[in-house]
PDB file of N, CA and C in Angstrom:
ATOM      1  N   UNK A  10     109.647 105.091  83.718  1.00 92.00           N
ATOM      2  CA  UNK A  10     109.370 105.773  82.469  1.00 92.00           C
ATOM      3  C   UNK A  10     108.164 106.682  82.701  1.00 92.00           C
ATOM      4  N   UNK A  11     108.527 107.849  82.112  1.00 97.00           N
ATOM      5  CA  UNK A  11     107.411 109.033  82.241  1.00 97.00           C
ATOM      6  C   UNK A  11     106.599 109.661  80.835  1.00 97.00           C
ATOM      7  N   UNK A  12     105.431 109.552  81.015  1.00 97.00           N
ATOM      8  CA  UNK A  12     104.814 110.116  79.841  1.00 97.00           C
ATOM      9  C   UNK A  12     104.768 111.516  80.091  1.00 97.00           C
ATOM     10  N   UNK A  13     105.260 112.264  78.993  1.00 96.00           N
ATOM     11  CA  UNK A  13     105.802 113.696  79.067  1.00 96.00           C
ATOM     12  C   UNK A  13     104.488 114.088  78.216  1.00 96.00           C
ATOM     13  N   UNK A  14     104.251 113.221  77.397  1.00 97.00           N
ATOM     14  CA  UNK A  14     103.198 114.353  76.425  1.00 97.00           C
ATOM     15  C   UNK A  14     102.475 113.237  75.617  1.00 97.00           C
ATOM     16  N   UNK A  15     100.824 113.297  75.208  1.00 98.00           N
ATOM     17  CA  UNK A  15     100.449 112.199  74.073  1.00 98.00           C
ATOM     18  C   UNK A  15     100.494 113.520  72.888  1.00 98.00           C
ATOM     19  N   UNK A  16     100.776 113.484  71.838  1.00 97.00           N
ATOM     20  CA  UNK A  16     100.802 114.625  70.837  1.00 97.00           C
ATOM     21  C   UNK A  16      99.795 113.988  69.539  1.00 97.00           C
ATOM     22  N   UNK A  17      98.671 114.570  69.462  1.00 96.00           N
ATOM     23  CA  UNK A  17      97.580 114.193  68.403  1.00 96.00           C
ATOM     24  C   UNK A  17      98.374 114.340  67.020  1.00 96.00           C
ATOM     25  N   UNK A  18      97.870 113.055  66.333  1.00 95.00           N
ATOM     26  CA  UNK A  18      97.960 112.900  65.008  1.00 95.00           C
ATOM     27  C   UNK A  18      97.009 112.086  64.270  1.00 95.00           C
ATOM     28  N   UNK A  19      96.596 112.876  63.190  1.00 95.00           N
ATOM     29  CA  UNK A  19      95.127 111.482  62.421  1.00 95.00           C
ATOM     30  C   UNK A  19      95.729 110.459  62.043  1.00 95.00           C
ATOM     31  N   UNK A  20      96.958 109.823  61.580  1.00 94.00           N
ATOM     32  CA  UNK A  20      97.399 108.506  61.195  1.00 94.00           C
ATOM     33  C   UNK A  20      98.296 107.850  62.221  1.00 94.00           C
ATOM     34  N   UNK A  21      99.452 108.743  62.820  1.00 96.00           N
ATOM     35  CA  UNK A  21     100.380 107.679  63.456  1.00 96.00           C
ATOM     36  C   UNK A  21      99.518 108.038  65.454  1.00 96.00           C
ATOM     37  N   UNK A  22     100.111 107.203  66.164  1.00 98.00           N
ATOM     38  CA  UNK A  22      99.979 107.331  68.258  1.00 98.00           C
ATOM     39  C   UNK A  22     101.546 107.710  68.577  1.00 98.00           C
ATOM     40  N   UNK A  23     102.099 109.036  68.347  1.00 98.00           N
ATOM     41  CA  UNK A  23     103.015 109.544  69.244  1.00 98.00           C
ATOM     42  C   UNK A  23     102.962 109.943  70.379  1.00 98.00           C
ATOM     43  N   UNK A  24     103.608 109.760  71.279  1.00 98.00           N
ATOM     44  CA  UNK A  24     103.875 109.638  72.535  1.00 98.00           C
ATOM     45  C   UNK A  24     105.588 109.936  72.924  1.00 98.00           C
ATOM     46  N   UNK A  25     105.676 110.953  73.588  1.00 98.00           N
ATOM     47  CA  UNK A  25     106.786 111.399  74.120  1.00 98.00           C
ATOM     48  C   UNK A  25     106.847 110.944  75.795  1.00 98.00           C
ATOM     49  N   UNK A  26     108.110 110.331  76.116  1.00 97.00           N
ATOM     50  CA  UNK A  26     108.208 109.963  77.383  1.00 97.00           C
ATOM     51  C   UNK A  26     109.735 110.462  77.421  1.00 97.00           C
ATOM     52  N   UNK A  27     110.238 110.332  78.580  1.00 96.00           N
ATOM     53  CA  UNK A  27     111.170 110.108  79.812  1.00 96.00           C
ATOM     54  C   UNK A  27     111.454 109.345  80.784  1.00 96.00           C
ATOM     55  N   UNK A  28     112.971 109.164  80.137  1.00 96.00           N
ATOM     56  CA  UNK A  28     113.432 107.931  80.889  1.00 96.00           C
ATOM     57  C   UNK A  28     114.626 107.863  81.114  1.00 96.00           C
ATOM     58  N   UNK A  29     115.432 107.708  82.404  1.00 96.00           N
ATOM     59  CA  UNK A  29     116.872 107.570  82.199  1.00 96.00           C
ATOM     60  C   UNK A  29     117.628 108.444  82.052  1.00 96.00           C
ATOM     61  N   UNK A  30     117.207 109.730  81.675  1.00 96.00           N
ATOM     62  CA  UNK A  30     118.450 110.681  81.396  1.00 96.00           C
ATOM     63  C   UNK A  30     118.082 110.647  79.413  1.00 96.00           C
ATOM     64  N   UNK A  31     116.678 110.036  78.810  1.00 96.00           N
ATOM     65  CA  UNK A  31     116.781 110.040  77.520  1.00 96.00           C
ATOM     66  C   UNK A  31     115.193 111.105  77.220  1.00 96.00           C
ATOM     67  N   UNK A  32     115.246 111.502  76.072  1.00 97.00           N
ATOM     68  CA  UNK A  32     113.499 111.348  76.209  1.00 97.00           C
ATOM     69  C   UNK A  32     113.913 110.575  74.662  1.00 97.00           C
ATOM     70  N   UNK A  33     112.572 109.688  74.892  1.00 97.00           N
ATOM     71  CA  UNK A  33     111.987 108.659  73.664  1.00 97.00           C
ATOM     72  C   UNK A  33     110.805 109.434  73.213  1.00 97.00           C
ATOM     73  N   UNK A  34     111.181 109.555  72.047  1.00 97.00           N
ATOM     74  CA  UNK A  34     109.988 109.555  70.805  1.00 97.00           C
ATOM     75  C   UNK A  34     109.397 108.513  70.107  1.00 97.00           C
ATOM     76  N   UNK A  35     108.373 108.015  70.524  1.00 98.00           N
ATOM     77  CA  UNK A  35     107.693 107.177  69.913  1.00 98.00           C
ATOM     78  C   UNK A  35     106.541 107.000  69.208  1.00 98.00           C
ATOM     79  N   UNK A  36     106.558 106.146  68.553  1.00 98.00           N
ATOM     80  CA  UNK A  36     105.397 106.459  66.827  1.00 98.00           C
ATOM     81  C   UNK A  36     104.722 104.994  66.832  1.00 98.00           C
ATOM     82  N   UNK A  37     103.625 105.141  66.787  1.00 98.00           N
ATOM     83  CA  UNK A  37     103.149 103.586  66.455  1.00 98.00           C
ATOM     84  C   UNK A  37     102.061 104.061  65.019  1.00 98.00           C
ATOM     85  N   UNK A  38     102.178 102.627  64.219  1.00 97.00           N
ATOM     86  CA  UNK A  38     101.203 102.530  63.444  1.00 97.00           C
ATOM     87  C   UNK A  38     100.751 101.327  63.325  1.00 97.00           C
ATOM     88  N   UNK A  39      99.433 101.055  63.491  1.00 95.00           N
ATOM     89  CA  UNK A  39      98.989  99.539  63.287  1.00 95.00           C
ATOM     90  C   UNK A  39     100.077  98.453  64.636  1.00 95.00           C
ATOM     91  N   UNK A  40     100.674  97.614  64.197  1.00 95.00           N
ATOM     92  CA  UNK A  40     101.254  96.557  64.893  1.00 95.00           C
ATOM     93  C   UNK A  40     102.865  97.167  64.504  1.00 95.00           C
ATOM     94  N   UNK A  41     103.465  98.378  64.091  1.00 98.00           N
ATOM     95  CA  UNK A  41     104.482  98.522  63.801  1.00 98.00           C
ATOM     96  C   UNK A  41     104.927 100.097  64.808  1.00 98.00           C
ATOM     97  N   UNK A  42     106.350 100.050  65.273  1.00 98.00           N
ATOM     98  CA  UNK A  42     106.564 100.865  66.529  1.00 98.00           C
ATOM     99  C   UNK A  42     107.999 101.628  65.872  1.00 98.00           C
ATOM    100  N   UNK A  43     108.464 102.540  66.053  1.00 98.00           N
ATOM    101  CA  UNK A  43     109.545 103.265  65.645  1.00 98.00           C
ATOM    102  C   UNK A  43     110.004 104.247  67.252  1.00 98.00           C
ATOM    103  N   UNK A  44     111.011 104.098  68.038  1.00 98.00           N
ATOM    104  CA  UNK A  44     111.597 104.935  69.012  1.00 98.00           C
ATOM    105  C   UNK A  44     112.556 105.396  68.570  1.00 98.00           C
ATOM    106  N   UNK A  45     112.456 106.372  68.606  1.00 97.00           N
ATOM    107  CA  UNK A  45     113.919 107.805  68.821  1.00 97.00           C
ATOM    108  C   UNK A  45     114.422 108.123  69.859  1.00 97.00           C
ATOM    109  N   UNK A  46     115.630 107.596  70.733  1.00 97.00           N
ATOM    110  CA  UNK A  46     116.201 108.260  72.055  1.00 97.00           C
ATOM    111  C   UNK A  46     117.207 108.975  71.451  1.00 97.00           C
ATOM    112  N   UNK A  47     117.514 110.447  72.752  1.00 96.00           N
ATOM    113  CA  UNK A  47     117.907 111.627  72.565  1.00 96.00           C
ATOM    114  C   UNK A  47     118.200 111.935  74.003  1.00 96.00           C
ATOM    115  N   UNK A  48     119.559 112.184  74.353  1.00 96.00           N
ATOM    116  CA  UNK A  48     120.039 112.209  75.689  1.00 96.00           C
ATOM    117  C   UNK A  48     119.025 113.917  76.098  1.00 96.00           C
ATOM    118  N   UNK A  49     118.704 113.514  77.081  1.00 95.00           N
ATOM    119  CA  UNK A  49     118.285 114.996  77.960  1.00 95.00           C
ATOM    120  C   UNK A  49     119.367 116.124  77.497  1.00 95.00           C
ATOM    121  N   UNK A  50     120.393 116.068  77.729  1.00 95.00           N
ATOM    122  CA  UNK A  50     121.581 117.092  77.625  1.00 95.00           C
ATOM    123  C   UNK A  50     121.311 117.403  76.568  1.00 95.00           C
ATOM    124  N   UNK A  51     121.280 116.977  75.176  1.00 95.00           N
ATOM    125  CA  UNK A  51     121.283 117.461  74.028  1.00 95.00           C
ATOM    126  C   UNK A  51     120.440 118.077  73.611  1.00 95.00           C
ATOM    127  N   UNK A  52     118.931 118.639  74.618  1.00 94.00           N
ATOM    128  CA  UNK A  52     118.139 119.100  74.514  1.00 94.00           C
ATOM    129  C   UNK A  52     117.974 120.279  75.011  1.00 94.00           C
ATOM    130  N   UNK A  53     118.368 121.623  74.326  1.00 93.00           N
ATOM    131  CA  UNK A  53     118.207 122.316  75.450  1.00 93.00           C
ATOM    132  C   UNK A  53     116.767 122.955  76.244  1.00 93.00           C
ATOM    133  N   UNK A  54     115.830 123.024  74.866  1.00 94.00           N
ATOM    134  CA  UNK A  54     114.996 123.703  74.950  1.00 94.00           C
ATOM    135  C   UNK A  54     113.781 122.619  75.889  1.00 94.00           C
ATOM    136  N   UNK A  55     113.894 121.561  75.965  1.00 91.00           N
ATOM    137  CA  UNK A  55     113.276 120.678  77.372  1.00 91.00           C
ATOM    138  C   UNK A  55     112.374 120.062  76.012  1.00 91.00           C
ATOM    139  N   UNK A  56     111.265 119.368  76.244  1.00 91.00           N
ATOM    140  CA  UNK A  56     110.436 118.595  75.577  1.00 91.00           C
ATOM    141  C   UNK A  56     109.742 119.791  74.255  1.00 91.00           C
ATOM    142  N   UNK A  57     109.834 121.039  74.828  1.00 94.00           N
ATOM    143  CA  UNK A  57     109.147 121.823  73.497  1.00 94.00           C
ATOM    144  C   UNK A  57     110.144 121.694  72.055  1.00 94.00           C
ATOM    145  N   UNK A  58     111.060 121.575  72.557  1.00 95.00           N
ATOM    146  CA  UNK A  58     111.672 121.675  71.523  1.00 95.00           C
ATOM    147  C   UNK A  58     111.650 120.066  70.781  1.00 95.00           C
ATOM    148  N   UNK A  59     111.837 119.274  71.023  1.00 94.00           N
ATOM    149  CA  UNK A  59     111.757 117.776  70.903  1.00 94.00           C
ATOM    150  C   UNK A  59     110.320 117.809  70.036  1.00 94.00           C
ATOM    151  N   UNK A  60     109.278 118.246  70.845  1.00 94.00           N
ATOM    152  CA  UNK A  60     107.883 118.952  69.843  1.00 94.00           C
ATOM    153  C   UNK A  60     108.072 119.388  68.443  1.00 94.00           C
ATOM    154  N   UNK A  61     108.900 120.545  68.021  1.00 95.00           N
ATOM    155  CA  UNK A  61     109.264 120.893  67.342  1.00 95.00           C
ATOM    156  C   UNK A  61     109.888 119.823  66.116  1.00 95.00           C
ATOM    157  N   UNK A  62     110.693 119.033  66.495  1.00 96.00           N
ATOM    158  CA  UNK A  62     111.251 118.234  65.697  1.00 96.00           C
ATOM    159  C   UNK A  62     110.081 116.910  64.511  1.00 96.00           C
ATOM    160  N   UNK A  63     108.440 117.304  65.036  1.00 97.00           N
ATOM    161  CA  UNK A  63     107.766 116.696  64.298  1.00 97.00           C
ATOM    162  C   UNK A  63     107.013 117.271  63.500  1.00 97.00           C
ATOM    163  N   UNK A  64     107.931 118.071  62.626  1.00 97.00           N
ATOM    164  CA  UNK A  64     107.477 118.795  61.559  1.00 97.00           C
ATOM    165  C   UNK A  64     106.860 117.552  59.921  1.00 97.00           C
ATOM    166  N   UNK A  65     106.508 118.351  59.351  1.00 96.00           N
ATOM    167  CA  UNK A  65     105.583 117.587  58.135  1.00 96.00           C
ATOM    168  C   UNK A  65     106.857 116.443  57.536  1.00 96.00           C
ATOM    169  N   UNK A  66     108.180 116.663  57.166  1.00 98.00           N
ATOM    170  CA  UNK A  66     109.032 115.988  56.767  1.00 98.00           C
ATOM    171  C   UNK A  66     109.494 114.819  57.177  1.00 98.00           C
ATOM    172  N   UNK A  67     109.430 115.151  58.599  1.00 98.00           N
ATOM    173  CA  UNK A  67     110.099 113.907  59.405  1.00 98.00           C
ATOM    174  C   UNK A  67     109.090 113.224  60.090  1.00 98.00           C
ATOM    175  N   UNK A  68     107.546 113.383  59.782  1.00 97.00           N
ATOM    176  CA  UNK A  68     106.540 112.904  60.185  1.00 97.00           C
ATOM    177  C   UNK A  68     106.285 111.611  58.260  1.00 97.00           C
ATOM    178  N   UNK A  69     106.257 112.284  57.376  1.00 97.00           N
ATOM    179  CA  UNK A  69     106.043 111.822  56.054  1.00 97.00           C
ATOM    180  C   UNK A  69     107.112 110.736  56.022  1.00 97.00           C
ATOM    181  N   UNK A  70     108.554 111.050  56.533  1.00 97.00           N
ATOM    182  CA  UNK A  70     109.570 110.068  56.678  1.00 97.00           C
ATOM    183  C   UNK A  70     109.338 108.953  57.573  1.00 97.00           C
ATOM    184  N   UNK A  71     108.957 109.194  58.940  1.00 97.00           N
ATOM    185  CA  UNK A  71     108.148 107.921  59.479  1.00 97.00           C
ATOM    186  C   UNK A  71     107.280 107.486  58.776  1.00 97.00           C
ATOM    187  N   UNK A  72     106.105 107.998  58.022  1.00 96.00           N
ATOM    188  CA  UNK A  72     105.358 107.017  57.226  1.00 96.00           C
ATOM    189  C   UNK A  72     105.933 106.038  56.694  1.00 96.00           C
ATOM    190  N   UNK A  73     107.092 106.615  55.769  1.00 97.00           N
ATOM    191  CA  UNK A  73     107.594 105.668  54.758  1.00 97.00           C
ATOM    192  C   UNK A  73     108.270 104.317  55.214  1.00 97.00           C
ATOM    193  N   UNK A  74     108.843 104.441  56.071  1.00 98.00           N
ATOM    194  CA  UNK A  74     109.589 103.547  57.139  1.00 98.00           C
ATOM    195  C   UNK A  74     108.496 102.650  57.666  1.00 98.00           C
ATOM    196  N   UNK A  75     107.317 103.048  58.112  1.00 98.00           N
ATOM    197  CA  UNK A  75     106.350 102.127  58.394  1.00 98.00           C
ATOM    198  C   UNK A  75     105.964 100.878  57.414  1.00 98.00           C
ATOM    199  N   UNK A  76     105.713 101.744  56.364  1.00 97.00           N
ATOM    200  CA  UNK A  76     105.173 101.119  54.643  1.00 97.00           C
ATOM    201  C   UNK A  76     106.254 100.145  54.541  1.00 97.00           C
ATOM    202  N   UNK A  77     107.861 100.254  54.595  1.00 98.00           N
ATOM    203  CA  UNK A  77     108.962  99.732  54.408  1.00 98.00           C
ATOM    204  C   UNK A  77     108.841  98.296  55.420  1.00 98.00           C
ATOM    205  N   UNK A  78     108.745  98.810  56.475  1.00 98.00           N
ATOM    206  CA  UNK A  78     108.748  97.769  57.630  1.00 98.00           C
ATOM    207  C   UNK A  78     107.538  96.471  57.193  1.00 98.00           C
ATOM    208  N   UNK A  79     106.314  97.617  57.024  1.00 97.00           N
ATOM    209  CA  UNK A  79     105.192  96.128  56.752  1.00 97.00           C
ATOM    210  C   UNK A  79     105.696  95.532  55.444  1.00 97.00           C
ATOM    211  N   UNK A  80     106.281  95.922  54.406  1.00 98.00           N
ATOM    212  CA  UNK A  80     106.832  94.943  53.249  1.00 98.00           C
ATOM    213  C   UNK A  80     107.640  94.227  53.641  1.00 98.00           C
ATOM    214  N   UNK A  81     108.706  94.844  54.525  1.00 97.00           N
ATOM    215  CA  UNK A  81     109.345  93.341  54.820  1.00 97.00           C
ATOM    216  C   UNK A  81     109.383  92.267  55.362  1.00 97.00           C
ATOM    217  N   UNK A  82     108.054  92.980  56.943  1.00 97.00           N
ATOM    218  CA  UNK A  82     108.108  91.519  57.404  1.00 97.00           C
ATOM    219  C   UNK A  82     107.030  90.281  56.248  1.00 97.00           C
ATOM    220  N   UNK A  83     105.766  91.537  55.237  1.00 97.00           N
ATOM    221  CA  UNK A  83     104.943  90.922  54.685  1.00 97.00           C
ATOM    222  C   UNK A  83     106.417  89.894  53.303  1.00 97.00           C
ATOM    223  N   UNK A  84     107.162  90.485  52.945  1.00 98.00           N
ATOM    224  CA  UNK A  84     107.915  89.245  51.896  1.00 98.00           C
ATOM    225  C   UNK A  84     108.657  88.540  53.082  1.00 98.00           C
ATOM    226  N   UNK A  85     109.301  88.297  54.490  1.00 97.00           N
ATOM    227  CA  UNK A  85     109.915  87.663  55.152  1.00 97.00           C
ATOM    228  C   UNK A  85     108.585  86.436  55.377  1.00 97.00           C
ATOM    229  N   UNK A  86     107.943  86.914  55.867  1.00 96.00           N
ATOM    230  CA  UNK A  86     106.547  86.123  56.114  1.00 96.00           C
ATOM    231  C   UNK A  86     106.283  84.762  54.663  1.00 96.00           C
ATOM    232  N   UNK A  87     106.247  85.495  53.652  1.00 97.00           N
ATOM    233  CA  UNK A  87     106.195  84.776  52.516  1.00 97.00           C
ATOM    234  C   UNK A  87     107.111  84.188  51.565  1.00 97.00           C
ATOM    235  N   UNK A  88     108.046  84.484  52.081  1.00 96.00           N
ATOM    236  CA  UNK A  88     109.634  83.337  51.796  1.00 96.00           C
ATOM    237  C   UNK A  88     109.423  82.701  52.520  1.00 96.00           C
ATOM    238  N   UNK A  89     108.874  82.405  53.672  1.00 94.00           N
ATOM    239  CA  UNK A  89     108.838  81.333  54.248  1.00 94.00           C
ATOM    240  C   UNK A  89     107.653  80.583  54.704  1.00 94.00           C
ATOM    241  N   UNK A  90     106.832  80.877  53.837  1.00 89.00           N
ATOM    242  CA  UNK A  90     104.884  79.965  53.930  1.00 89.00           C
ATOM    243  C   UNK A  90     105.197  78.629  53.164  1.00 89.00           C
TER     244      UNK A  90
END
């Protein structure tokens, strides 16, 4: 696995790698992780373009998914204390 790029953000740690014939997009927040694989082929424009794809929308949409994720494991956690 290859780190292609760390890409600055004030809330989430994205990190673009290569691997396999994929590149992974990956997002961390806190203790919670979100990957996106995307075959090489389907890319034409190489990692800039993959760049491109973390526009304000689909960055705000990972937030929400984060928020989502910590509620559930936080009520899974507490159905069962």
């Amino acid at each position: 696995m290859r780190v292609v790029a760390d890409i600055p953000h004030p809330d989430i740690k994205i990190t673009l790698l290569a691997w396999n014939g994929k590149y992974l997009l990956k997002l961390e927040l806190g203790p919670f992780e979100q990957t996106y694989k995307v075959s090489e082929m389907e890319v034409t424009g190489g990692d800039d373009e993959v760049k491109t794809w973390l526009d304000e929308e689909f960055l705000q949409g990972s937030i929400e998914l984060f928020l989502a994720m910590r509620k559930n494991l936080h009520e899974a956690r507490r159905r069962h204390d």
